[in-house]
Amino acid sequence: MPHTVLLAEDDRAIRNALERALTLEGYQVMAVADGVEALAQAHRNRPDVLLLDVMMPGIDGLQVCRVLRAEGDRTPVLMLTALVETADRIAGLDAGADDYVVKPFDVEEVFARLRALLRRTSPVGAAGAPAAGAPGPLPERFVEAAGIRMDPQARRAWRGARELELTRTEFELLELLVRNAGIVLDHSTIYDRIWGYDFGPGSKNLAVYVGYLRRKLDEPDAPQLIHTVRGVGYVLRED
């Protein structure tokens, strides 16, 4: 079955062009013009992934994302935005978005990011074997390091007794660091494992996610867990 994309974009020319391109790429597309329609469509026919424009009249893409996340809907969300400042990206991550594409964009980049999001949500096949195209084997029930305990199957994580509220990308980034605790992971390795491709040396995407994850992990009078190794990458350890 083809993957279903819910596309919400108020610019008719962009919406029509994306709908045609996605359809030709093999997706089943539900295209709407605003956030109200996007929420209604998401409630009627849950898509495999959402492609949301940030700036829409009425209910914008960030509000759509917030509503869905508040309802417990974890469908991956790719944002389309003309806003490129770090604060704007953080606002999208705070709303629960998984990734973003900056306008003007190359449609091939949209395809690549959609593929990466869908790979990360591919189901596990029968008898515990990964489904076709799903990365890696079924993980063990719990992983633990540096006071962090994670249940990958239930997608739950704790620091000590405190449960962490994490987005999909934050969870996967933390799981990668926990499984490699004490090992410095370089930027390209993290990009490849989490997003499926490297954004390039000028990208701030990883730094934004690490900063947001630190805010959720850090506690007063407790050691910082995620450390920056300048010019290399990041490592999880208790100092």
PDB file of C-alpha atoms in Angstrom:
ATOM      1  CA  MET A   1       0.000   0.000   0.000  1.00  0.00           C
ATOM      2  CA  PRO A   2       1.314   3.502  -0.787  1.00  0.00           C
ATOM      3  CA  HIS A   3       2.104   5.798   2.120  1.00  0.00           C
ATOM      4  CA  THR A   4      -0.481   8.499   2.776  1.00  0.00           C
ATOM      5  CA  VAL A   5       0.630  12.139   3.082  1.00  0.00           C
ATOM      6  CA  LEU A   6      -1.586  14.863   4.520  1.00  0.00           C
ATOM      7  CA  LEU A   7      -0.399  18.090   2.886  1.00  0.00           C
ATOM      8  CA  ALA A   8      -1.557  21.431   4.319  1.00  0.00           C
ATOM      9  CA  GLU A   9      -0.388  24.493   2.355  1.00  0.00           C
ATOM     10  CA  ASP A  10      -2.369  27.701   1.802  1.00  0.00           C
ATOM     11  CA  ASP A  11      -0.413  28.756  -1.308  1.00  0.00           C
ATOM     12  CA  ARG A  12      -2.354  27.120  -4.145  1.00  0.00           C
ATOM     13  CA  ALA A  13       0.578  26.978  -6.564  1.00  0.00           C
ATOM     14  CA  ILE A  14       2.872  25.301  -4.018  1.00  0.00           C
ATOM     15  CA  ARG A  15       0.101  22.972  -2.864  1.00  0.00           C
ATOM     16  CA  ASN A  16      -0.766  21.845  -6.386  1.00  0.00           C
ATOM     17  CA  ALA A  17       2.889  21.394  -7.369  1.00  0.00           C
ATOM     18  CA  LEU A  18       3.651  19.343  -4.256  1.00  0.00           C
ATOM     19  CA  GLU A  19       0.511  17.259  -4.667  1.00  0.00           C
ATOM     20  CA  ARG A  20       1.481  16.380  -8.259  1.00  0.00           C
ATOM     21  CA  ALA A  21       5.093  15.641  -7.341  1.00  0.00           C
ATOM     22  CA  LEU A  22       4.147  13.462  -4.362  1.00  0.00           C
ATOM     23  CA  THR A  23       1.575  11.566  -6.401  1.00  0.00           C
ATOM     24  CA  LEU A  24       4.132  10.878  -9.123  1.00  0.00           C
ATOM     25  CA  GLU A  25       6.531   9.683  -6.426  1.00  0.00           C
ATOM     26  CA  GLY A  26       3.967   7.072  -5.400  1.00  0.00           C
ATOM     27  CA  TYR A  27       2.325   8.685  -2.381  1.00  0.00           C
ATOM     28  CA  GLN A  28      -1.392   8.916  -1.773  1.00  0.00           C
ATOM     29  CA  VAL A  29      -1.964  12.615  -1.071  1.00  0.00           C
ATOM     30  CA  MET A  30      -4.689  14.395   0.875  1.00  0.00           C
ATOM     31  CA  ALA A  31      -4.181  18.110   0.105  1.00  0.00           C
ATOM     32  CA  VAL A  32      -5.905  20.857   2.119  1.00  0.00           C
ATOM     33  CA  ALA A  33      -5.584  24.636   2.224  1.00  0.00           C
ATOM     34  CA  ASP A  34      -5.521  25.457   5.948  1.00  0.00           C
ATOM     35  CA  GLY A  35      -5.066  24.160   9.464  1.00  0.00           C
ATOM     36  CA  VAL A  36      -8.758  23.652  10.178  1.00  0.00           C
ATOM     37  CA  GLU A  37      -9.090  21.321   7.195  1.00  0.00           C
ATOM     38  CA  ALA A  38      -5.844  19.586   8.156  1.00  0.00           C
ATOM     39  CA  LEU A  39      -7.127  18.723  11.639  1.00  0.00           C
ATOM     40  CA  ALA A  40     -10.465  17.553  10.281  1.00  0.00           C
ATOM     41  CA  GLN A  41      -8.788  15.351   7.684  1.00  0.00           C
ATOM     42  CA  ALA A  42      -6.287  13.957  10.212  1.00  0.00           C
ATOM     43  CA  HIS A  43      -9.173  12.966  12.479  1.00  0.00           C
ATOM     44  CA  ARG A  44     -11.137  11.345   9.648  1.00  0.00           C
ATOM     45  CA  ASN A  45      -8.303   9.521   7.892  1.00  0.00           C
ATOM     46  CA  ARG A  46      -5.074   9.244   9.861  1.00  0.00           C
ATOM     47  CA  PRO A  47      -2.153   9.683   7.441  1.00  0.00           C
ATOM     48  CA  ASP A  48       1.279   8.067   7.595  1.00  0.00           C
ATOM     49  CA  VAL A  49       2.980  11.473   7.656  1.00  0.00           C
ATOM     50  CA  LEU A  50       1.955  15.140   7.722  1.00  0.00           C
ATOM     51  CA  LEU A  51       3.515  17.884   5.594  1.00  0.00           C
ATOM     52  CA  LEU A  52       2.466  21.198   7.167  1.00  0.00           C
ATOM     53  CA  ASP A  53       3.130  24.778   6.139  1.00  0.00           C
ATOM     54  CA  VAL A  54       3.979  26.831   9.220  1.00  0.00           C
ATOM     55  CA  MET A  55       2.392  30.095   8.098  1.00  0.00           C
ATOM     56  CA  MET A  56      -1.288  29.491   7.341  1.00  0.00           C
ATOM     57  CA  PRO A  57      -4.245  31.772   8.113  1.00  0.00           C
ATOM     58  CA  GLY A  58      -6.397  30.878  11.109  1.00  0.00           C
ATOM     59  CA  ILE A  59      -4.882  27.736  12.597  1.00  0.00           C
ATOM     60  CA  ASP A  60      -1.249  27.555  11.470  1.00  0.00           C
ATOM     61  CA  GLY A  61       0.965  24.497  11.129  1.00  0.00           C
ATOM     62  CA  LEU A  62       2.419  24.839  14.639  1.00  0.00           C
ATOM     63  CA  GLN A  63      -1.056  24.882  16.178  1.00  0.00           C
ATOM     64  CA  VAL A  64      -2.077  21.825  14.143  1.00  0.00           C
ATOM     65  CA  CYS A  65       0.982  19.998  15.441  1.00  0.00           C
ATOM     66  CA  ARG A  66       0.305  21.038  19.052  1.00  0.00           C
ATOM     67  CA  VAL A  67      -3.296  19.829  18.889  1.00  0.00           C
ATOM     68  CA  LEU A  68      -2.333  16.442  17.458  1.00  0.00           C
ATOM     69  CA  ARG A  69       0.443  15.930  20.006  1.00  0.00           C
ATOM     70  CA  ALA A  70      -1.882  16.915  22.862  1.00  0.00           C
ATOM     71  CA  GLU A  71      -4.280  14.227  21.619  1.00  0.00           C
ATOM     72  CA  GLY A  72      -1.487  11.654  21.757  1.00  0.00           C
ATOM     73  CA  ASP A  73      -1.105  11.456  17.966  1.00  0.00           C
ATOM     74  CA  ARG A  74       2.557  10.683  17.174  1.00  0.00           C
ATOM     75  CA  THR A  75       2.272  10.682  13.387  1.00  0.00           C
ATOM     76  CA  PRO A  76       5.548  12.166  12.048  1.00  0.00           C
ATOM     77  CA  VAL A  77       5.345  15.823  11.005  1.00  0.00           C
ATOM     78  CA  LEU A  78       7.531  17.574   8.422  1.00  0.00           C
ATOM     79  CA  MET A  79       7.189  21.361   8.506  1.00  0.00           C
ATOM     80  CA  LEU A  80       7.468  23.675   5.502  1.00  0.00           C
ATOM     81  CA  THR A  81       8.713  27.078   6.597  1.00  0.00           C
ATOM     82  CA  ALA A  82      10.169  30.308   5.291  1.00  0.00           C
ATOM     83  CA  LEU A  83      11.415  31.080   8.822  1.00  0.00           C
ATOM     84  CA  VAL A  84      15.083  30.207   9.214  1.00  0.00           C
ATOM     85  CA  GLU A  85      16.094  31.641  12.612  1.00  0.00           C
ATOM     86  CA  THR A  86      17.036  29.208  15.374  1.00  0.00           C
ATOM     87  CA  ALA A  87      14.157  30.487  17.551  1.00  0.00           C
ATOM     88  CA  ASP A  88      11.708  29.602  14.774  1.00  0.00           C
ATOM     89  CA  ARG A  89      13.116  26.086  14.480  1.00  0.00           C
ATOM     90  CA  ILE A  90      12.914  25.647  18.250  1.00  0.00           C
ATOM     91  CA  ALA A  91       9.267  26.754  18.165  1.00  0.00           C
ATOM     92  CA  GLY A  92       8.568  23.998  15.656  1.00  0.00           C
ATOM     93  CA  LEU A  93      10.341  21.393  17.788  1.00  0.00           C
ATOM     94  CA  ASP A  94       8.492  22.600  20.882  1.00  0.00           C
ATOM     95  CA  ALA A  95       5.233  22.115  19.000  1.00  0.00           C
ATOM     96  CA  GLY A  96       6.170  18.480  18.341  1.00  0.00           C
ATOM     97  CA  ALA A  97       7.446  18.611  14.751  1.00  0.00           C
ATOM     98  CA  ASP A  98       9.990  15.959  13.714  1.00  0.00           C
ATOM     99  CA  ASP A  99      11.779  17.795  10.905  1.00  0.00           C
ATOM    100  CA  TYR A 100      11.475  20.846   8.658  1.00  0.00           C
ATOM    101  CA  VAL A 101      12.255  22.055   5.149  1.00  0.00           C
ATOM    102  CA  VAL A 102      13.066  25.709   4.498  1.00  0.00           C
ATOM    103  CA  LYS A 103      11.421  27.482   1.559  1.00  0.00           C
ATOM    104  CA  PRO A 104      12.351  27.721  -1.240  1.00  0.00           C
ATOM    105  CA  PHE A 105      13.087  24.010  -1.306  1.00  0.00           C
ATOM    106  CA  ASP A 106      14.047  21.315  -3.782  1.00  0.00           C
ATOM    107  CA  VAL A 107      11.297  18.707  -4.019  1.00  0.00           C
ATOM    108  CA  GLU A 108      13.948  15.969  -3.876  1.00  0.00           C
ATOM    109  CA  GLU A 109      14.853  17.207  -0.397  1.00  0.00           C
ATOM    110  CA  VAL A 110      11.206  16.897   0.640  1.00  0.00           C
ATOM    111  CA  PHE A 111      11.160  13.323  -0.683  1.00  0.00           C
ATOM    112  CA  ALA A 112      14.376  12.466   1.196  1.00  0.00           C
ATOM    113  CA  ARG A 113      13.090  13.822   4.487  1.00  0.00           C
ATOM    114  CA  LEU A 114       9.752  12.053   4.097  1.00  0.00           C
ATOM    115  CA  ARG A 115      11.546   8.769   3.403  1.00  0.00           C
ATOM    116  CA  ALA A 116      13.701   9.251   6.518  1.00  0.00           C
ATOM    117  CA  LEU A 117      10.649   9.920   8.708  1.00  0.00           C
ATOM    118  CA  LEU A 118       8.772   6.929   7.310  1.00  0.00           C
ATOM    119  CA  ARG A 119      11.774   4.608   7.762  1.00  0.00           C
ATOM    120  CA  ARG A 120      11.835   5.487  11.428  1.00  0.00           C
ATOM    121  CA  THR A 121       8.173   4.525  11.808  1.00  0.00           C
ATOM    122  CA  SER A 122       8.247   1.311   9.751  1.00  0.00           C
ATOM    123  CA  PRO A 123       6.507  -1.530  11.610  1.00  0.00           C
ATOM    124  CA  VAL A 124       8.224  -4.687  12.771  1.00  0.00           C
ATOM    125  CA  GLY A 125       7.202  -7.748  10.772  1.00  0.00           C
ATOM    126  CA  ALA A 126       6.045 -11.135  11.927  1.00  0.00           C
ATOM    127  CA  ALA A 127       8.054 -13.251  14.390  1.00  0.00           C
ATOM    128  CA  GLY A 128       9.993 -10.176  15.525  1.00  0.00           C
ATOM    129  CA  ALA A 129      11.849  -9.725  12.237  1.00  0.00           C
ATOM    130  CA  PRO A 130      12.106  -6.217  10.804  1.00  0.00           C
ATOM    131  CA  ALA A 131       9.631  -5.448   8.028  1.00  0.00           C
ATOM    132  CA  ALA A 132      11.039  -4.801   4.575  1.00  0.00           C
ATOM    133  CA  GLY A 133      12.987  -1.560   4.668  1.00  0.00           C
ATOM    134  CA  ALA A 134      12.877  -1.278   8.460  1.00  0.00           C
ATOM    135  CA  PRO A 135      16.313  -0.461   9.948  1.00  0.00           C
ATOM    136  CA  GLY A 136      17.901  -2.798  12.476  1.00  0.00           C
ATOM    137  CA  PRO A 137      16.648  -5.670  14.610  1.00  0.00           C
ATOM    138  CA  LEU A 138      13.922  -5.460  17.222  1.00  0.00           C
ATOM    139  CA  PRO A 139      15.580  -3.802  20.258  1.00  0.00           C
ATOM    140  CA  GLU A 140      15.741  -5.387  23.685  1.00  0.00           C
ATOM    141  CA  ARG A 141      13.101  -4.389  26.209  1.00  0.00           C
ATOM    142  CA  PHE A 142      15.187  -1.855  28.168  1.00  0.00           C
ATOM    143  CA  VAL A 143      18.402   0.064  27.659  1.00  0.00           C
ATOM    144  CA  GLU A 144      20.072   2.004  30.457  1.00  0.00           C
ATOM    145  CA  ALA A 145      23.104   4.231  30.992  1.00  0.00           C
ATOM    146  CA  ALA A 146      24.102   7.311  33.021  1.00  0.00           C
ATOM    147  CA  GLY A 147      20.891   7.184  35.051  1.00  0.00           C
ATOM    148  CA  ILE A 148      18.697   7.091  31.938  1.00  0.00           C
ATOM    149  CA  ARG A 149      16.387   4.115  31.453  1.00  0.00           C
ATOM    150  CA  MET A 150      14.507   3.574  28.179  1.00  0.00           C
ATOM    151  CA  ASP A 151      11.850   1.197  26.922  1.00  0.00           C
ATOM    152  CA  PRO A 152      12.210   1.325  23.112  1.00  0.00           C
ATOM    153  CA  GLN A 153       9.132  -0.809  22.456  1.00  0.00           C
ATOM    154  CA  ALA A 154       6.833   1.399  24.536  1.00  0.00           C
ATOM    155  CA  ARG A 155       8.841   4.522  23.557  1.00  0.00           C
ATOM    156  CA  ARG A 156       9.135   5.650  27.195  1.00  0.00           C
ATOM    157  CA  ALA A 157      12.172   7.089  28.966  1.00  0.00           C
ATOM    158  CA  TRP A 158      13.079   8.098  32.513  1.00  0.00           C
ATOM    159  CA  ARG A 159      15.859   9.981  34.273  1.00  0.00           C
ATOM    160  CA  GLY A 160      15.800   8.390  37.694  1.00  0.00           C
ATOM    161  CA  ALA A 161      12.133   8.244  38.718  1.00  0.00           C
ATOM    162  CA  ARG A 162      11.094  11.130  36.428  1.00  0.00           C
ATOM    163  CA  GLU A 163       9.506  10.182  33.134  1.00  0.00           C
ATOM    164  CA  LEU A 164      10.607  12.293  30.163  1.00  0.00           C
ATOM    165  CA  GLU A 165       8.149  13.705  27.642  1.00  0.00           C
ATOM    166  CA  LEU A 166      10.000  13.325  24.331  1.00  0.00           C
ATOM    167  CA  THR A 167       9.113  13.804  20.692  1.00  0.00           C
ATOM    168  CA  ARG A 168       9.889  10.973  18.281  1.00  0.00           C
ATOM    169  CA  THR A 169      13.182  12.492  17.155  1.00  0.00           C
ATOM    170  CA  GLU A 170      14.251  13.351  20.712  1.00  0.00           C
ATOM    171  CA  PHE A 171      13.563   9.774  21.805  1.00  0.00           C
ATOM    172  CA  GLU A 172      15.607   8.295  18.969  1.00  0.00           C
ATOM    173  CA  LEU A 173      18.483  10.704  19.565  1.00  0.00           C
ATOM    174  CA  LEU A 174      18.543   9.889  23.279  1.00  0.00           C
ATOM    175  CA  GLU A 175      18.337   6.150  22.573  1.00  0.00           C
ATOM    176  CA  LEU A 176      21.334   6.406  20.222  1.00  0.00           C
ATOM    177  CA  LEU A 177      23.356   8.241  22.884  1.00  0.00           C
ATOM    178  CA  VAL A 178      22.326   5.809  25.642  1.00  0.00           C
ATOM    179  CA  ARG A 179      23.229   2.747  23.560  1.00  0.00           C
ATOM    180  CA  ASN A 180      26.642   4.334  22.903  1.00  0.00           C
ATOM    181  CA  ALA A 181      27.214   5.853  26.359  1.00  0.00           C
ATOM    182  CA  GLY A 182      30.812   6.955  26.835  1.00  0.00           C
ATOM    183  CA  ILE A 183      31.490   6.924  23.093  1.00  0.00           C
ATOM    184  CA  VAL A 184      31.850  10.210  21.205  1.00  0.00           C
ATOM    185  CA  LEU A 185      29.493  10.113  18.216  1.00  0.00           C
ATOM    186  CA  ASP A 186      30.435  12.450  15.381  1.00  0.00           C
ATOM    187  CA  HIS A 187      27.899  14.671  13.664  1.00  0.00           C
ATOM    188  CA  SER A 188      27.738  12.672  10.431  1.00  0.00           C
ATOM    189  CA  THR A 189      27.121   9.410  12.304  1.00  0.00           C
ATOM    190  CA  ILE A 190      24.235  10.933  14.273  1.00  0.00           C
ATOM    191  CA  TYR A 191      22.701  12.492  11.173  1.00  0.00           C
ATOM    192  CA  ASP A 192      22.918   9.200   9.308  1.00  0.00           C
ATOM    193  CA  ARG A 193      21.435   7.135  12.161  1.00  0.00           C
ATOM    194  CA  ILE A 194      18.621   9.555  13.075  1.00  0.00           C
ATOM    195  CA  TRP A 195      17.713  11.318   9.829  1.00  0.00           C
ATOM    196  CA  GLY A 196      19.140   8.940   7.235  1.00  0.00           C
ATOM    197  CA  TYR A 197      21.370  11.560   5.601  1.00  0.00           C
ATOM    198  CA  ASP A 198      23.835  14.333   6.508  1.00  0.00           C
ATOM    199  CA  PHE A 199      22.488  17.898   6.434  1.00  0.00           C
ATOM    200  CA  GLY A 200      25.978  19.274   5.814  1.00  0.00           C
ATOM    201  CA  PRO A 201      28.488  21.219   7.924  1.00  0.00           C
ATOM    202  CA  GLY A 202      26.382  24.398   8.031  1.00  0.00           C
ATOM    203  CA  SER A 203      23.283  22.768   9.488  1.00  0.00           C
ATOM    204  CA  LYS A 204      22.126  23.668  13.006  1.00  0.00           C
ATOM    205  CA  ASN A 205      19.469  20.947  13.059  1.00  0.00           C
ATOM    206  CA  LEU A 206      21.361  18.581  15.367  1.00  0.00           C
ATOM    207  CA  ALA A 207      22.443  21.358  17.747  1.00  0.00           C
ATOM    208  CA  VAL A 208      18.836  22.482  18.087  1.00  0.00           C
ATOM    209  CA  TYR A 209      17.652  18.971  18.982  1.00  0.00           C
ATOM    210  CA  VAL A 210      20.516  18.428  21.432  1.00  0.00           C
ATOM    211  CA  GLY A 211      19.727  21.750  23.130  1.00  0.00           C
ATOM    212  CA  TYR A 212      16.076  20.891  23.438  1.00  0.00           C
ATOM    213  CA  LEU A 213      16.867  17.393  24.748  1.00  0.00           C
ATOM    214  CA  ARG A 214      19.248  18.844  27.345  1.00  0.00           C
ATOM    215  CA  ARG A 215      16.499  21.104  28.671  1.00  0.00           C
ATOM    216  CA  LYS A 216      14.320  18.046  29.244  1.00  0.00           C
ATOM    217  CA  LEU A 217      17.104  15.947  30.783  1.00  0.00           C
ATOM    218  CA  ASP A 218      18.953  18.401  33.009  1.00  0.00           C
ATOM    219  CA  GLU A 219      18.058  18.756  36.689  1.00  0.00           C
ATOM    220  CA  PRO A 220      19.242  21.190  39.394  1.00  0.00           C
ATOM    221  CA  ASP A 221      22.268  19.912  41.337  1.00  0.00           C
ATOM    222  CA  ALA A 222      22.590  16.924  38.982  1.00  0.00           C
ATOM    223  CA  PRO A 223      25.401  16.377  36.449  1.00  0.00           C
ATOM    224  CA  GLN A 224      24.824  17.284  32.814  1.00  0.00           C
ATOM    225  CA  LEU A 225      24.582  14.127  30.749  1.00  0.00           C
ATOM    226  CA  ILE A 226      25.044  15.197  27.112  1.00  0.00           C
ATOM    227  CA  HIS A 227      28.472  16.703  26.491  1.00  0.00           C
ATOM    228  CA  THR A 228      29.705  18.541  23.410  1.00  0.00           C
ATOM    229  CA  VAL A 229      33.069  17.499  21.992  1.00  0.00           C
ATOM    230  CA  ARG A 230      34.006  20.543  19.947  1.00  0.00           C
ATOM    231  CA  GLY A 231      34.588  19.885  16.292  1.00  0.00           C
ATOM    232  CA  VAL A 232      33.529  16.244  16.650  1.00  0.00           C
ATOM    233  CA  GLY A 233      30.099  15.555  18.092  1.00  0.00           C
ATOM    234  CA  TYR A 234      28.374  14.510  21.321  1.00  0.00           C
ATOM    235  CA  VAL A 235      28.720  11.924  24.085  1.00  0.00           C
ATOM    236  CA  LEU A 236      26.456  10.769  26.929  1.00  0.00           C
ATOM    237  CA  ARG A 237      28.246  10.325  30.245  1.00  0.00           C
ATOM    238  CA  GLU A 238      28.053  11.259  33.916  1.00  0.00           C
ATOM    239  CA  ASP A 239      31.025  13.387  35.016  1.00  0.00           C
TER     240      ASP A 239
END
